Short mmCIF file of C-alpha atoms in Angstrom, two decimals:
data_model
loop_
_atom_site.label_atom_id
_atom_site.label_comp_id
_atom_site.label_asym_id
_atom_site.label_seq_id
_atom_site.Cartn_x
_atom_site.Cartn_y
_atom_site.Cartn_z
CA MET A 713 16.12 -9.12 8.66
CA GLN A 714 16.69 -6.52 5.97
CA MET A 715 16.73 -7.78 2.39
CA VAL A 716 18.37 -5.45 -0.12
CA ILE A 717 18.12 -5.96 -3.86
CA HIS A 718 20.95 -4.11 -5.58
CA ALA A 719 19.39 -3.17 -8.92
CA PRO A 720 20.65 0.01 -10.66
CA PHE A 721 17.57 0.24 -12.89
CA GLY A 722 16.29 3.61 -11.71
CA GLY A 723 13.76 4.80 -9.19
CA ARG A 724 10.61 4.10 -11.23
CA ILE A 725 11.47 0.47 -11.97
CA ASN A 726 12.72 -0.17 -8.44
CA ARG A 727 9.61 1.43 -6.96
CA ALA A 728 7.42 -0.87 -9.03
CA TRP A 729 9.62 -3.86 -8.13
CA GLY A 730 9.44 -3.08 -4.41
CA MET A 731 5.68 -2.58 -4.39
CA ALA A 732 5.07 -5.76 -6.40
CA LEU A 733 7.32 -7.84 -4.12
CA ARG A 734 5.73 -6.32 -1.06
CA LYS A 735 2.23 -7.20 -2.31
CA ARG A 736 3.33 -10.71 -3.35
CA LEU A 737 4.78 -11.41 0.10
CA CYS A 738 1.63 -10.00 1.68
CA HIS A 739 -0.50 -12.45 -0.30
CA SER A 740 1.84 -15.35 0.50
CA PHE A 741 2.34 -14.75 4.24
CA ASN A 742 -0.74 -12.61 5.05
CA PHE A 743 1.47 -9.99 6.66
CA GLU A 744 2.26 -6.42 5.63
CA LEU A 745 5.90 -5.43 5.60
CA GLN A 746 7.76 -2.18 5.12
CA ALA A 747 9.61 -1.49 1.88
CA ALA A 748 11.69 1.27 0.34
CA ALA A 749 13.16 1.93 -3.09
CA THR A 750 15.82 4.22 -4.52
CA ASP A 751 17.55 4.56 -7.87
CA ASP A 752 20.00 1.82 -6.97
CA GLY A 753 18.03 -0.77 -5.03
CA VAL A 754 15.01 -2.08 -3.14
CA LEU A 755 14.74 -2.67 0.62
CA LEU A 756 12.32 -5.11 2.26
CA SER A 757 12.03 -5.51 6.03
CA LEU A 758 11.33 -9.19 6.69
CA GLY A 759 10.05 -10.82 9.85
CA PRO A 760 10.55 -14.26 11.41
CA GLN A 761 7.55 -15.63 9.48
CA HIS A 762 9.07 -14.75 6.10
CA SER A 763 11.05 -17.87 5.33
CA PHE A 764 12.01 -18.62 1.74
CA PRO A 765 15.20 -19.27 -0.24
CA LEU A 766 16.93 -16.07 -1.28
CA GLU A 767 17.08 -17.24 -4.90
CA ALA A 768 13.27 -17.34 -4.97
CA VAL A 769 13.03 -13.54 -4.85
CA PHE A 770 13.87 -13.41 -8.56
CA GLU A 771 11.09 -15.90 -9.39
CA MET A 772 8.26 -14.31 -7.40
CA LEU A 773 7.14 -12.00 -10.18
CA HIS A 774 5.96 -12.96 -13.65
CA PRO A 775 5.43 -10.43 -16.44
CA SER A 776 1.87 -11.64 -17.11
CA GLY A 777 0.69 -10.88 -13.55
CA LEU A 778 2.48 -7.59 -12.93
CA GLU A 779 -0.37 -5.28 -13.91
CA GLU A 780 -2.87 -6.92 -11.55
CA LEU A 781 -0.31 -7.04 -8.74
CA LEU A 782 0.78 -3.42 -9.15
CA THR A 783 -2.83 -2.28 -9.41
CA GLN A 784 -3.54 -3.85 -6.04
CA ALA A 785 -0.40 -2.29 -4.58
CA ALA A 786 -1.12 1.18 -5.99
CA LEU A 787 -4.68 1.23 -4.64
CA GLN A 788 -3.33 1.05 -1.09
CA ALA A 789 -0.47 3.50 -1.65
CA PRO A 790 -0.62 7.30 -1.19
CA MET A 791 0.34 7.82 -4.84
CA PHE A 792 -3.12 6.75 -6.06
CA ASN A 793 -5.02 9.08 -3.72
CA THR A 794 -2.83 11.99 -4.78
CA ARG A 795 -3.29 11.38 -8.48
CA TRP A 796 -7.00 10.73 -7.96
CA ARG A 797 -7.31 14.18 -6.42
CA TRP A 798 -5.37 15.80 -9.27
CA ASN A 799 -7.60 14.21 -11.90
CA ALA A 800 -10.75 15.08 -9.97
CA ASN A 801 -9.61 18.71 -9.87
CA ARG A 802 -8.97 18.72 -13.62
CA ALA A 803 -12.40 17.20 -14.22
CA LEU A 804 -13.96 19.91 -12.02
CA ALA A 805 -15.43 17.25 -9.74
CA LEU A 806 -13.53 18.92 -6.91
CA LEU A 807 -13.31 22.68 -6.79
CA ARG A 808 -10.09 24.43 -5.86
CA TRP A 809 -11.86 27.79 -5.53
CA GLN A 810 -15.24 28.30 -3.93
CA ASN A 811 -17.04 31.60 -3.20
CA GLY A 812 -13.97 33.53 -4.25
CA ARG A 813 -11.69 31.71 -1.80
CA ARG A 814 -9.25 28.88 -2.26
CA VAL A 815 -10.39 25.58 -0.76
CA PRO A 816 -7.87 24.46 1.90
CA PRO A 817 -5.76 21.41 0.92
CA TYR A 818 -7.00 19.32 3.84
CA LEU A 819 -10.59 19.93 2.76
CA GLN A 820 -9.74 18.96 -0.82
CA ARG A 821 -8.23 15.71 0.45
CA MET A 822 -11.32 14.93 2.52
CA ARG A 823 -13.64 15.58 -0.41
CA ALA A 824 -11.44 13.51 -2.72
CA GLU A 825 -11.56 10.57 -0.29
CA ASP A 826 -15.35 10.85 -0.08
CA LEU A 827 -15.63 10.91 -3.86
CA LEU A 828 -13.37 7.88 -4.16
CA SER A 829 -15.33 5.94 -1.54
CA ARG A 830 -18.59 6.65 -3.39
CA SER A 831 -17.02 5.42 -6.62
CA SER A 832 -15.88 2.22 -4.89
CA GLN A 833 -19.22 1.34 -3.31
CA PRO A 834 -20.60 -2.14 -4.16
CA SER A 835 -23.75 -0.55 -5.54
CA SER A 836 -21.78 1.17 -8.26
CA PRO A 837 -22.12 -0.71 -11.58
CA ALA A 838 -18.70 0.45 -12.84
CA ARG A 839 -16.38 -1.57 -10.70
CA THR A 840 -14.39 -4.77 -10.67
CA THR A 841 -13.02 -7.04 -7.95
CA TRP A 842 -9.67 -8.79 -8.08
CA GLY A 843 -10.61 -11.51 -5.63
CA ARG A 844 -11.55 -12.21 -2.06
CA GLY A 845 -9.92 -9.91 0.47
CA ARG A 846 -8.50 -7.58 -2.18
CA SER A 847 -9.24 -3.97 -2.98
CA ARG A 848 -11.77 -3.01 -5.59
CA CYS A 849 -10.58 -0.98 -8.54
CA PRO A 850 -13.44 1.12 -9.94
CA THR A 851 -13.42 1.12 -13.73
CA THR A 852 -14.81 4.62 -14.13
CA ARG A 853 -12.93 7.03 -16.35
CA TRP A 854 -11.78 9.03 -13.35
CA CYS A 855 -10.17 5.93 -11.81
CA ALA A 856 -8.59 4.67 -15.02
CA ARG A 857 -6.53 7.81 -15.57
CA PRO A 858 -4.92 8.05 -12.09
CA MET A 859 -4.20 4.31 -12.15
CA ARG A 860 -2.50 4.68 -15.53
CA ASP A 861 -0.48 7.59 -14.13
CA CYS A 862 0.62 5.42 -11.20
CA LEU A 863 1.71 2.54 -13.44
CA THR A 864 3.46 4.60 -16.11
CA GLU A 865 4.61 7.82 -14.39
CA ALA A 866 5.22 7.09 -10.72
CA MET A 867 6.29 3.56 -11.68
CA ASP A 868 7.55 1.94 -14.86
CA ILE A 869 5.58 -1.24 -15.43
CA ASP A 870 7.01 -1.77 -18.92
CA GLY A 871 10.56 -1.50 -17.62
CA LEU A 872 9.80 -3.96 -14.83
CA ARG A 873 8.35 -6.40 -17.35
CA ALA A 874 11.58 -6.22 -19.31
CA CYS A 875 13.63 -6.85 -16.15
CA THR A 876 11.56 -9.84 -15.05
CA HIS A 877 11.27 -11.38 -18.51
CA CYS A 878 13.58 -14.36 -18.92
CA ASP A 879 15.23 -13.97 -22.29
CA PRO A 880 17.80 -16.68 -23.10
CA ARG A 881 19.58 -14.28 -25.45
CA ARG A 882 20.25 -11.84 -22.61
CA ALA A 883 23.14 -12.48 -20.27
CA ASP A 884 22.04 -11.85 -16.68
CA GLN A 885 23.92 -12.38 -13.48
CA ARG A 886 21.93 -12.81 -10.29
CA VAL A 887 23.83 -13.44 -7.08
CA THR A 888 22.42 -13.84 -3.57
CA ARG A 889 24.38 -13.53 -0.35
CA GLU A 890 23.41 -13.67 3.33
CA THR A 891 25.76 -11.60 5.49
CA PRO A 892 25.82 -10.78 9.21
CA GLU A 893 26.03 -7.06 8.45
CA PRO A 894 25.12 -4.90 5.44
CA SER A 895 27.69 -4.12 2.79
CA VAL A 896 28.82 -0.59 2.04
CA PHE A 897 26.58 -0.53 -1.04
CA ALA A 898 23.49 -0.98 1.18
CA HIS A 899 24.16 1.94 3.52
CA GLU A 900 22.40 4.46 1.29
CA ILE A 901 19.08 2.64 1.10
CA LEU A 902 19.21 1.58 4.76
CA ASN A 903 19.51 5.26 5.69
CA ALA A 904 17.24 6.52 2.92
CA ASN A 905 15.16 9.65 3.28
CA PRO A 906 11.45 9.35 4.09
CA TYR A 907 10.43 9.78 0.45
CA ALA A 908 12.02 6.41 -0.37
CA TYR A 909 9.45 4.46 1.67
CA LEU A 910 6.70 2.82 -0.37
CA ASP A 911 3.94 3.14 2.20
CA ASP A 912 2.57 5.71 4.62
CA ALA A 913 3.90 3.96 7.72
CA PRO A 914 5.26 6.08 10.58
CA LEU A 915 8.72 7.36 9.73
CA GLU A 916 10.67 5.74 12.50
CA GLU A 917 14.25 4.62 12.62
CA PRO A 918 14.31 0.84 12.01
CA PRO A 919 16.01 -1.34 14.61
CA ARG A 920 19.49 -2.62 14.00
CA PRO A 921 19.15 -5.82 11.93
CA ARG A 922 20.48 -9.10 13.27
CA GLY A 923 21.12 -10.50 9.83
CA HIS A 924 21.29 -9.15 6.34
CA ALA A 925 20.42 -10.73 3.03
CA GLU A 926 21.56 -9.18 -0.18
CA ALA A 927 20.59 -9.98 -3.71
CA ARG A 928 22.53 -8.53 -6.57
CA ALA A 929 20.95 -8.13 -9.97
CA ALA A 930 23.23 -6.92 -12.76
CA ARG A 931 22.88 -6.95 -16.48
CA ARG A 932 26.03 -7.57 -18.48
CA GLY A 933 26.79 -5.31 -21.39
CA GLY A 934 23.46 -3.53 -21.15
CA ARG A 935 21.57 -1.29 -18.81
#
């Protein structure tokens, strides 16, 4: 089952929306699923164990819990490791040049992962834990900057808060439909390029879905 959320809010907001929904469903069903996001929508690949009313997808996220949820999602995404390495290079904790030669990229990645693992060790005093079975987010200065870059540059947490905030003065229209085959508006995200995927799963062609659930989110007279 492929669930598509048609939301023309831009890639940064949809990427944050997809990662937050993916993490919320993982906490609820204890099962990782594949997700993708583009400028015009979010795609979630659901399994037989994911059973919930389609209307509930708009109520799964609350503005007050988005930062914690997106922090957990970003820690397990490739975007955090990449920005961690960039900040470590700027802080000269990882050298790009050594003995007059450029350090190979694969070696920089290995050293960055080792540095991150040492910063996340339980013996480190500068750390915090979000709960049982969840990833630790070290509170060192090196970790705070790449996490802020993930939440505000790669994603748009403020824009997602505005989309999920229920304002009675704002006229929203949210429609859900379950169809036997995807609509023409879903073809782009169903055949999205590899960069649209929100995880580092193998880039394989997904099987043909048996059913298709679509949720349309549109804002009248606004965005």
